[in-house]
Short mmCIF file of C-alpha atoms in Angstrom, two decimals:
data_model
loop_
_atom_site.label_atom_id
_atom_site.label_comp_id
_atom_site.label_asym_id
_atom_site.label_seq_id
_atom_site.Cartn_x
_atom_site.Cartn_y
_atom_site.Cartn_z
CA MET A 1 247.63 108.41 103.91
CA ASP A 2 248.59 106.02 101.25
CA ALA A 3 250.44 102.72 101.20
CA GLY A 4 253.65 103.75 100.19
CA MET A 5 253.82 106.59 102.91
CA ASN A 6 252.96 103.89 105.45
CA ASN A 7 255.83 101.54 104.29
CA THR A 8 258.11 104.76 104.33
CA SER A 9 257.13 105.51 107.92
CA SER A 10 257.52 101.87 108.99
CA HIS A 11 260.87 101.64 107.49
CA TYR A 12 262.12 104.59 109.48
CA LYS A 13 260.52 103.62 112.88
CA THR A 14 262.37 100.21 112.57
CA GLN A 15 265.68 102.31 113.07
CA ALA A 16 266.36 103.85 116.31
CA ARG A 17 266.66 107.62 115.30
CA CYS A 18 267.26 110.76 117.40
CA PRO A 19 265.41 113.82 116.34
CA LEU A 20 267.63 116.32 114.22
CA GLN A 21 270.49 114.07 113.60
CA GLU A 22 272.44 114.00 110.23
CA HIS A 23 270.75 111.30 107.81
CA PHE A 24 273.07 110.51 105.15
CA LEU A 25 272.04 109.18 101.52
CA PRO A 26 274.25 107.70 98.88
CA ARG A 27 275.05 109.75 95.96
CA LYS A 28 275.26 108.18 92.69
CA PRO A 29 278.43 109.19 90.42
CA SER A 30 277.42 111.19 87.68
CA LYS A 31 277.94 109.45 84.25
CA GLU A 32 280.34 111.42 81.55
CA ASN A 33 278.23 113.02 78.70
CA LEU A 34 280.06 112.08 75.60
CA ASP A 35 279.09 113.69 72.22
CA ARG A 36 279.65 112.54 68.57
CA PHE A 37 281.27 114.65 65.80
CA ILE A 38 278.39 116.04 64.07
CA PRO A 39 278.70 118.16 60.79
CA ASN A 40 277.94 121.98 61.16
CA ARG A 41 274.88 122.51 58.97
CA SER A 42 275.11 126.11 59.11
CA ALA A 43 278.63 126.11 57.23
CA MET A 44 277.30 123.86 54.31
CA ASN A 45 275.75 125.01 50.93
CA PHE A 46 273.42 122.39 50.20
CA ASP A 47 272.24 123.82 46.76
CA TYR A 48 275.97 123.76 45.65
CA ALA A 49 276.62 120.07 46.95
CA HIS A 50 273.45 118.68 45.23
CA PHE A 51 274.58 120.43 41.90
CA ALA A 52 278.03 119.14 42.36
CA LEU A 53 276.92 115.33 42.56
CA THR A 54 274.40 115.79 39.85
CA GLU A 55 274.48 118.26 37.10
CA GLY A 56 277.81 119.94 37.70
CA ARG A 57 279.86 116.65 37.24
CA LYS A 58 277.62 115.71 34.03
CA GLY A 59 278.40 118.76 32.41
CA LYS A 60 281.97 118.97 33.21
CA ASP A 61 282.53 115.47 31.50
CA GLN A 62 280.53 116.76 28.33
CA THR A 63 282.73 120.00 28.04
CA ALA A 64 286.00 118.66 28.70
CA ALA A 65 286.76 117.61 25.26
CA VAL A 66 285.88 120.83 23.44
CA SER A 67 287.06 123.45 25.84
CA SER A 68 289.70 125.83 24.76
CA PRO A 69 292.14 127.36 26.88
CA SER A 70 290.31 130.69 26.78
CA LYS A 71 286.95 129.10 27.76
CA GLU A 72 288.75 127.16 30.72
CA ALA A 73 290.38 130.19 31.83
CA TYR A 74 286.98 131.96 31.80
CA ARG A 75 285.26 129.23 33.67
CA LYS A 76 287.75 129.43 36.51
CA GLN A 77 287.41 133.04 36.82
CA LEU A 78 283.43 132.75 36.95
CA ALA A 79 283.88 130.03 39.54
CA GLU A 80 285.95 132.07 41.77
CA THR A 81 284.00 135.04 41.45
CA MET A 82 280.61 133.07 42.22
CA ASN A 83 282.24 130.99 45.11
CA LEU A 84 281.96 127.64 43.51
CA ASN A 85 285.67 126.44 44.53
CA HIS A 86 284.41 124.25 47.23
CA THR A 87 286.52 121.14 47.94
CA ARG A 88 284.28 119.67 50.55
CA ILE A 89 280.78 118.99 50.94
CA LEU A 90 280.63 118.51 54.75
CA ALA A 91 281.88 121.12 56.95
CA PHE A 92 282.82 120.86 60.71
CA ARG A 93 283.41 124.52 61.36
CA ASN A 94 282.66 128.02 60.00
CA LYS A 95 285.47 129.85 58.28
CA PRO A 96 285.65 133.26 59.82
CA GLN A 97 284.61 136.20 57.68
CA ALA A 98 287.28 138.93 56.94
CA PRO A 99 286.37 141.88 59.16
CA VAL A 100 284.90 145.09 57.08
CA GLU A 101 286.03 148.42 58.55
CA LEU A 102 283.05 150.44 57.94
CA LEU A 103 284.86 153.65 59.48
CA PRO A 104 288.11 155.01 59.50
CA SER A 105 290.62 153.50 62.12
CA ASN A 106 290.65 156.63 64.14
CA HIS A 107 286.73 156.84 64.58
CA SER A 108 286.45 153.43 65.28
CA ALA A 109 288.77 153.53 68.04
CA SER A 110 287.10 156.22 69.73
CA LEU A 111 283.58 154.39 69.34
CA HIS A 112 285.03 151.11 70.73
CA GLN A 113 283.43 150.53 74.02
CA GLN A 114 283.42 147.91 76.46
CA PRO A 115 280.88 145.16 76.18
CA LYS A 116 278.15 145.20 78.99
CA SER A 117 278.95 142.52 81.58
CA VAL A 118 276.22 139.77 81.28
CA LYS A 119 275.34 138.61 84.65
CA PRO A 120 276.12 134.66 85.04
CA ARG A 121 273.30 132.26 85.44
CA ARG A 122 273.46 131.17 89.15
CA TYR A 123 274.05 127.65 89.88
CA ILE A 124 271.16 126.00 91.88
CA PRO A 125 272.15 122.60 93.59
CA GLN A 126 269.55 119.99 92.50
CA THR A 127 270.26 118.06 96.11
CA SER A 128 269.85 119.00 99.58
CA GLU A 129 272.83 120.31 101.20
CA ARG A 130 271.88 118.47 104.53
CA THR A 131 269.25 116.06 105.73
CA LEU A 132 268.15 115.61 109.29
CA ASP A 133 265.88 113.12 110.81
CA ALA A 134 262.43 114.38 111.94
CA PRO A 135 260.75 111.34 113.60
CA ASP A 136 256.90 111.49 114.51
CA ILE A 137 256.41 114.95 112.71
CA VAL A 138 252.64 115.35 112.10
CA ASP A 139 251.66 114.75 108.52
CA ASP A 140 248.81 117.43 108.59
CA PHE A 141 248.14 119.84 105.92
CA TYR A 142 246.40 122.48 108.01
CA LEU A 143 249.30 122.89 110.60
CA ASN A 144 252.59 125.05 110.66
CA LEU A 145 255.26 123.00 112.73
CA LEU A 146 258.47 124.62 111.29
CA ASP A 147 260.05 128.34 111.71
CA TRP A 148 263.45 129.90 111.28
CA GLY A 149 264.24 132.59 113.97
CA SER A 150 266.28 135.99 113.18
CA ALA A 151 268.95 134.47 115.46
CA ASN A 152 269.57 131.48 113.12
CA VAL A 153 267.89 128.82 115.26
CA LEU A 154 265.30 126.53 113.59
CA ALA A 155 262.32 125.34 115.70
CA ILE A 156 260.47 122.34 114.76
CA ALA A 157 257.64 120.58 116.40
CA LEU A 158 257.83 116.76 116.43
CA ASP A 159 254.66 115.28 117.85
CA HIS A 160 254.45 116.91 121.49
CA THR A 161 258.01 118.01 121.63
CA VAL A 162 259.56 121.24 120.43
CA TYR A 163 263.09 121.11 119.26
CA LEU A 164 265.59 123.86 118.34
CA TRP A 165 268.47 123.39 115.96
CA ASP A 166 270.99 125.92 116.03
CA ALA A 167 271.99 126.50 112.49
CA SER A 168 275.39 128.04 113.50
CA THR A 169 276.64 125.42 115.64
CA GLY A 170 274.49 122.67 114.34
CA SER A 171 273.71 121.74 118.05
CA THR A 172 270.03 120.41 118.83
CA SER A 173 268.24 121.18 121.98
CA GLU A 174 264.65 120.41 123.46
CA LEU A 175 262.71 123.55 124.23
CA VAL A 176 259.56 121.86 125.95
CA THR A 177 257.49 118.58 125.75
CA ILE A 178 253.83 119.34 126.01
CA ASP A 179 251.52 117.13 128.35
CA GLU A 180 249.53 114.43 126.70
CA GLU A 181 246.21 116.09 127.33
CA LYS A 182 247.08 119.29 125.86
CA GLY A 183 249.07 118.28 122.62
CA PRO A 184 250.43 117.42 120.10
CA VAL A 185 251.88 120.92 119.13
CA THR A 186 249.83 122.46 116.24
CA SER A 187 251.73 125.45 115.31
CA ILE A 188 255.27 127.27 116.12
CA ASN A 189 256.43 130.90 115.25
CA TRP A 190 259.31 132.93 116.32
CA ALA A 191 258.99 136.38 117.60
CA PRO A 192 260.92 139.25 115.69
CA ASP A 193 263.61 139.21 118.25
CA GLY A 194 264.52 135.61 117.59
CA ARG A 195 264.35 134.75 121.41
CA HIS A 196 260.88 134.48 122.03
CA VAL A 197 258.71 131.63 120.27
CA ALA A 198 255.01 131.13 120.28
CA VAL A 199 253.73 127.34 120.51
CA GLY A 200 250.04 126.62 119.65
CA LEU A 201 248.48 123.75 121.08
CA ASN A 202 245.80 120.93 120.16
CA ASN A 203 243.67 122.23 123.16
CA SER A 204 243.27 125.65 121.87
CA GLU A 205 245.93 127.09 124.29
CA VAL A 206 249.06 129.11 123.12
CA GLN A 207 252.30 129.09 125.35
CA LEU A 208 254.88 131.62 125.26
CA TRP A 209 258.80 130.33 125.67
CA ASP A 210 262.03 132.17 126.21
CA SER A 211 264.24 130.09 124.13
CA ALA A 212 267.50 131.41 125.89
CA SER A 213 266.25 130.51 129.45
CA ASN A 214 264.00 127.44 128.58
CA ARG A 215 261.42 129.39 130.37
CA GLN A 216 257.66 129.60 129.77
CA LEU A 217 256.35 132.92 130.15
CA ARG A 218 252.73 132.76 129.90
CA THR A 219 249.68 130.86 128.70
CA LEU A 220 247.32 132.57 126.04
CA LYS A 221 243.80 130.85 126.75
CA GLY A 222 239.98 131.59 126.28
CA GLY A 223 240.32 133.01 122.88
CA HIS A 224 239.74 129.71 120.67
CA GLN A 225 237.62 126.80 121.25
CA SER A 226 239.91 124.39 119.35
CA ARG A 227 243.40 123.70 118.06
CA VAL A 228 245.35 126.63 117.00
CA GLY A 229 247.01 125.77 113.64
CA SER A 230 248.59 129.28 112.51
CA LEU A 231 250.41 131.90 114.28
CA ALA A 232 251.89 135.30 113.14
CA TRP A 233 253.88 137.88 115.18
CA ASN A 234 253.50 141.55 114.16
CA ASN A 235 255.91 143.28 116.71
CA HIS A 236 254.26 142.94 120.18
CA ILE A 237 250.81 141.48 118.54
CA LEU A 238 250.64 137.67 118.37
CA THR A 239 247.82 136.73 115.72
CA THR A 240 246.28 133.36 116.29
CA GLY A 241 244.26 131.28 113.86
CA GLY A 242 242.15 128.22 115.06
CA MET A 243 240.18 125.32 113.60
CA ASP A 244 236.98 127.45 115.28
CA GLY A 245 237.59 129.91 112.06
CA LEU A 246 238.43 132.70 114.53
CA ILE A 247 241.59 135.02 114.14
CA ILE A 248 242.54 136.76 117.34
CA ASN A 249 245.32 139.60 117.93
CA ASN A 250 246.88 139.20 121.29
CA ASP A 251 248.89 142.09 122.76
CA VAL A 252 251.17 139.85 124.90
CA ARG A 253 252.21 142.82 127.01
CA ILE A 254 248.95 143.21 128.86
CA ARG A 255 247.31 141.13 131.22
CA SER A 256 244.12 140.55 129.12
CA PRO A 257 246.03 140.13 125.61
CA ILE A 258 242.80 139.84 123.38
CA VAL A 259 242.61 143.22 121.43
CA GLU A 260 240.94 142.32 118.27
CA THR A 261 238.98 139.42 116.70
CA TYR A 262 238.60 138.93 113.01
CA ARG A 263 235.56 136.79 111.95
CA GLY A 264 235.15 136.00 108.27
CA HIS A 265 236.36 132.20 107.90
CA THR A 266 234.00 129.58 108.35
CA GLN A 267 236.37 126.61 108.32
CA GLU A 268 239.84 126.26 110.26
CA VAL A 269 242.33 129.22 109.65
CA CYS A 270 245.39 127.31 108.26
CA GLY A 271 247.66 130.22 107.01
CA LEU A 272 248.38 133.78 108.50
CA LYS A 273 251.01 136.38 107.32
CA TRP A 274 251.48 139.86 108.22
CA SER A 275 252.98 142.30 105.46
CA GLY A 276 256.33 143.51 105.74
CA SER A 277 254.69 147.05 107.08
CA GLY A 278 252.54 145.33 109.51
CA GLN A 279 249.52 147.08 107.98
CA GLN A 280 247.81 144.45 106.39
CA LEU A 281 247.24 140.52 107.24
CA ALA A 282 246.48 137.90 105.00
CA SER A 283 244.59 134.61 106.31
CA GLY A 284 243.80 131.52 104.30
CA GLY A 285 241.12 128.97 105.29
CA ASN A 286 239.96 125.45 104.89
CA ASP A 287 236.93 127.39 103.33
CA ASN A 288 238.99 128.06 100.11
CA VAL A 289 238.97 131.82 101.06
CA VAL A 290 241.72 134.44 101.51
CA HIS A 291 240.85 137.34 103.57
CA ILE A 292 242.96 140.71 103.72
CA TRP A 293 242.44 142.66 106.87
CA ASP A 294 243.78 146.11 107.52
CA ARG A 295 245.14 146.76 111.04
CA SER A 296 243.99 150.49 110.97
CA VAL A 297 240.33 149.44 110.89
CA ALA A 298 240.55 146.65 113.48
CA SER A 299 238.34 147.03 116.25
CA SER A 300 237.82 144.93 119.57
CA ASN A 301 234.35 144.18 118.73
CA SER A 302 232.69 141.78 116.33
CA THR A 303 232.04 144.44 113.63
CA THR A 304 235.54 144.07 112.17
CA GLN A 305 235.39 143.92 108.38
CA TRP A 306 237.84 142.30 106.07
CA LEU A 307 239.10 144.74 103.67
CA HIS A 308 239.25 142.18 100.63
CA ARG A 309 237.50 138.70 100.36
CA LEU A 310 239.01 136.51 97.85
CA GLU A 311 237.35 133.51 96.81
CA GLU A 312 239.11 132.29 93.46
CA HIS A 313 240.66 129.17 95.14
CA THR A 314 238.90 126.07 94.94
CA SER A 315 240.58 124.39 97.80
CA ALA A 316 242.10 125.00 101.03
CA VAL A 317 244.55 127.91 101.08
CA LYS A 318 247.72 127.36 103.49
CA ALA A 319 250.30 128.87 101.47
CA LEU A 320 250.65 132.62 101.91
CA ALA A 321 253.75 134.77 100.93
CA TRP A 322 253.93 138.62 100.85
CA CYS A 323 256.39 139.99 98.28
CA PRO A 324 259.50 141.58 99.73
CA PHE A 325 260.01 144.17 96.76
CA GLN A 326 256.29 145.09 96.05
CA ALA A 327 254.52 145.84 99.30
CA ASN A 328 250.98 145.14 97.97
CA LEU A 329 251.61 142.00 96.27
CA LEU A 330 250.65 138.65 97.76
CA ALA A 331 251.14 135.34 96.41
CA THR A 332 248.83 132.39 97.54
CA GLY A 333 248.53 128.81 96.79
CA GLY A 334 245.67 126.03 96.87
CA GLY A 335 245.39 122.68 97.88
CA GLY A 336 245.17 119.64 96.00
CA GLY A 337 241.82 120.53 94.52
CA ASP A 338 242.97 123.94 93.39
CA ARG A 339 246.91 123.24 92.63
CA THR A 340 247.24 127.08 91.62
CA ILE A 341 249.42 129.71 92.73
CA LYS A 342 247.69 133.29 92.52
CA PHE A 343 249.03 136.83 92.75
CA TRP A 344 247.15 139.45 94.18
CA ASN A 345 247.03 143.28 94.34
CA THR A 346 246.04 143.82 97.88
CA HIS A 347 245.06 147.40 97.34
CA THR A 348 242.56 146.55 94.87
CA GLY A 349 241.75 142.95 95.49
CA ALA A 350 242.51 142.12 91.86
CA CYS A 351 244.01 138.87 90.92
CA LEU A 352 247.13 139.67 88.82
CA ASN A 353 247.80 135.96 87.64
CA SER A 354 247.04 132.15 88.07
CA VAL A 355 249.62 129.61 87.59
CA ASP A 356 248.60 125.84 87.57
CA THR A 357 251.36 124.08 89.05
CA GLY A 358 249.84 120.58 88.52
CA SER A 359 249.84 119.46 92.23
CA GLN A 360 249.13 120.62 95.89
CA VAL A 361 250.86 123.71 96.81
CA CYS A 362 251.70 123.52 100.43
CA SER A 363 253.71 126.76 100.95
CA LEU A 364 255.40 129.58 99.47
CA LEU A 365 258.37 131.74 100.21
CA TRP A 366 259.77 134.64 98.06
CA SER A 367 263.61 135.29 97.55
CA LYS A 368 264.90 138.22 99.49
CA ASN A 369 267.49 138.90 96.82
CA GLU A 370 266.10 138.02 93.31
CA ARG A 371 262.69 138.23 91.89
CA GLU A 372 261.87 134.47 92.53
CA LEU A 373 259.28 132.47 94.26
CA LEU A 374 259.73 129.03 95.66
CA SER A 375 256.66 126.56 96.35
CA SER A 376 256.51 123.32 97.98
CA HIS A 377 254.21 120.43 96.73
CA GLY A 378 252.37 117.10 97.37
CA PHE A 379 251.53 114.57 95.16
CA THR A 380 252.88 113.22 92.51
CA GLN A 381 256.57 114.55 92.83
CA ASN A 382 256.62 116.12 96.14
CA GLN A 383 259.23 118.56 95.04
CA LEU A 384 260.30 122.37 95.58
CA THR A 385 259.67 124.45 92.56
CA LEU A 386 261.78 127.52 91.94
CA TRP A 387 259.95 130.32 89.72
CA LYS A 388 261.00 133.31 87.97
CA TYR A 389 258.71 136.20 88.85
CA PRO A 390 256.71 137.61 87.09
CA SER A 391 257.27 135.37 83.93
CA MET A 392 256.58 132.14 86.23
CA VAL A 393 259.29 130.07 84.14
CA LYS A 394 260.54 127.35 86.19
CA MET A 395 263.81 127.65 87.13
CA ALA A 396 264.43 124.37 89.05
CA GLU A 397 262.78 121.33 90.50
CA LEU A 398 264.27 120.21 93.60
CA THR A 399 263.17 116.62 94.67
CA GLY A 400 264.25 114.06 97.36
CA HIS A 401 261.35 113.97 99.77
CA THR A 402 258.97 111.02 99.42
CA SER A 403 256.10 112.42 100.92
CA ARG A 404 254.32 115.85 100.35
CA VAL A 405 256.50 118.91 101.55
CA LEU A 406 254.33 120.43 104.17
CA TYR A 407 256.62 123.09 105.85
CA MET A 408 259.03 125.39 104.34
CA ALA A 409 261.07 127.95 106.46
CA GLN A 410 263.97 130.52 105.13
CA SER A 411 267.43 131.29 106.67
CA PRO A 412 267.76 134.72 108.28
CA ASP A 413 270.03 135.58 105.34
CA GLY A 414 267.29 134.64 102.78
CA CYS A 415 269.56 131.99 100.80
CA THR A 416 268.89 128.60 102.69
CA VAL A 417 265.45 126.93 102.74
CA ALA A 418 264.80 124.37 105.17
CA SER A 419 261.91 121.79 104.09
CA ALA A 420 259.99 119.16 106.14
CA ALA A 421 257.72 116.64 104.92
CA GLY A 422 255.75 113.57 105.88
CA ASP A 423 258.59 111.32 105.15
CA GLU A 424 260.06 112.34 108.58
CA THR A 425 263.13 114.14 107.19
CA LEU A 426 264.29 117.74 107.31
CA ARG A 427 266.19 119.05 104.49
CA PHE A 428 268.31 122.11 103.62
CA TRP A 429 268.61 123.67 100.08
CA ASN A 430 270.89 126.24 99.03
CA VAL A 431 268.24 127.40 96.45
CA PHE A 432 268.52 131.44 96.79
CA GLY A 433 272.30 131.93 96.26
CA VAL A 434 275.13 133.34 98.19
CA PRO A 435 274.55 135.61 101.18
CA GLU A 436 275.18 139.22 100.48
CA THR A 437 277.73 139.48 103.51
CA ALA A 438 279.64 136.66 101.87
CA LYS A 439 280.20 138.50 98.41
CA LYS A 440 283.51 140.30 98.50
CA ALA A 441 282.86 143.85 99.37
CA ALA A 442 284.40 146.57 97.19
CA PRO A 443 287.67 148.27 98.37
CA LYS A 444 286.76 151.63 100.02
CA ALA A 445 287.86 154.69 98.34
CA VAL A 446 290.80 156.52 99.92
CA ALA A 447 289.76 159.87 100.98
CA GLU A 448 291.43 162.87 99.53
CA PRO A 449 293.49 165.15 101.69
CA PHE A 450 291.17 168.06 103.14
CA SER A 451 288.21 166.01 101.81
CA HIS A 452 286.10 167.41 104.70
CA VAL A 453 286.70 171.08 103.67
CA ASN A 454 284.95 172.65 100.99
CA ARG A 455 287.58 175.03 100.18
CA ILE A 456 290.84 176.38 101.39
CA ARG A 457 291.24 180.38 101.77
#
């Protein structure tokens, strides 16, 4: 951790802060942008201007004495025909041209159509909508300490304690504080129902909690030999990834939950994501490798083989995101020694594109409504970058964090993103637009009489 980060932490520690309390930052007033009046170059005739200032004036003086009325009339007619009757050299606006009617009026009226409506460019706020304090959050690239459940409740692990923040009401509650010898918390992940949450621990155990009753349901143990830094749900299957390089599928409905074990990573598994269909699992590790596993060929013995082994990254791969509009498209991001976002066809294992972002890629999120991808980064800007897919043109860069943005989570409606960083703040960004439910619904058509009858006899 660099000196600047230590100074930031010490500054926050001197203040008595409660977890997930509003953190207000002063906003600078925007300066008015004043423009000068600048001549319109496209409305100027530079050739005529040069002639009028040099040769034109000279020729006019020479012919003034000898010109006859007929010659003068000819000169004026010629000037008018050649469009030389300029009175100004500088022009500040274009004179509109007279419309030319190529077709008779009765034909042009029939061909006149409404122009296509151009979709207005979406406004993307450059500052966070809300900032909450997140004291004692663990600044560790390989962990996953933030998740937003389907019931609109955000879970965040701060050292040994898991807090829940209800986005609908803004209320905060404490789910659990882990014993000192078991913690700190190293990963959290909501089940699809938005009620149950899995909590991975430093001592290799995983706890399952019911958030509605604040009750621990069970503890999964014996599968891993070291901390569990990544979790991913697939219906009733909880997949866990450990520092021991193992990936374990746990069926939480049965007494002996371990149903499959995936062996392929040689170092810590720091990223796990199931595809939308639940058929393929992507795993990223500190060994710079991405594996694609197929659920249909999974086996409870040690012979389970990966579908694809992707070795193009040159640093740890934690950021993984399955595309919501193309089932076999996976985006992956590399750490500080790699700095690239890569796109994969998971049917063939082919790398479709690689983009150098210039900094450590900590997490990735796809928009649910647009073809856009959001990435969070470390040194030097600690920013969130919004990309247009597939051109990968930068649409926005969101700054405000003063340390690497390690964790991101997306709201259930897909529009708001929460980001947590080593600067001990949790920020909310309205980066993906307006929720579909908030858009004005089109009025329903009034049913015609007897519309349910095909014909009347």
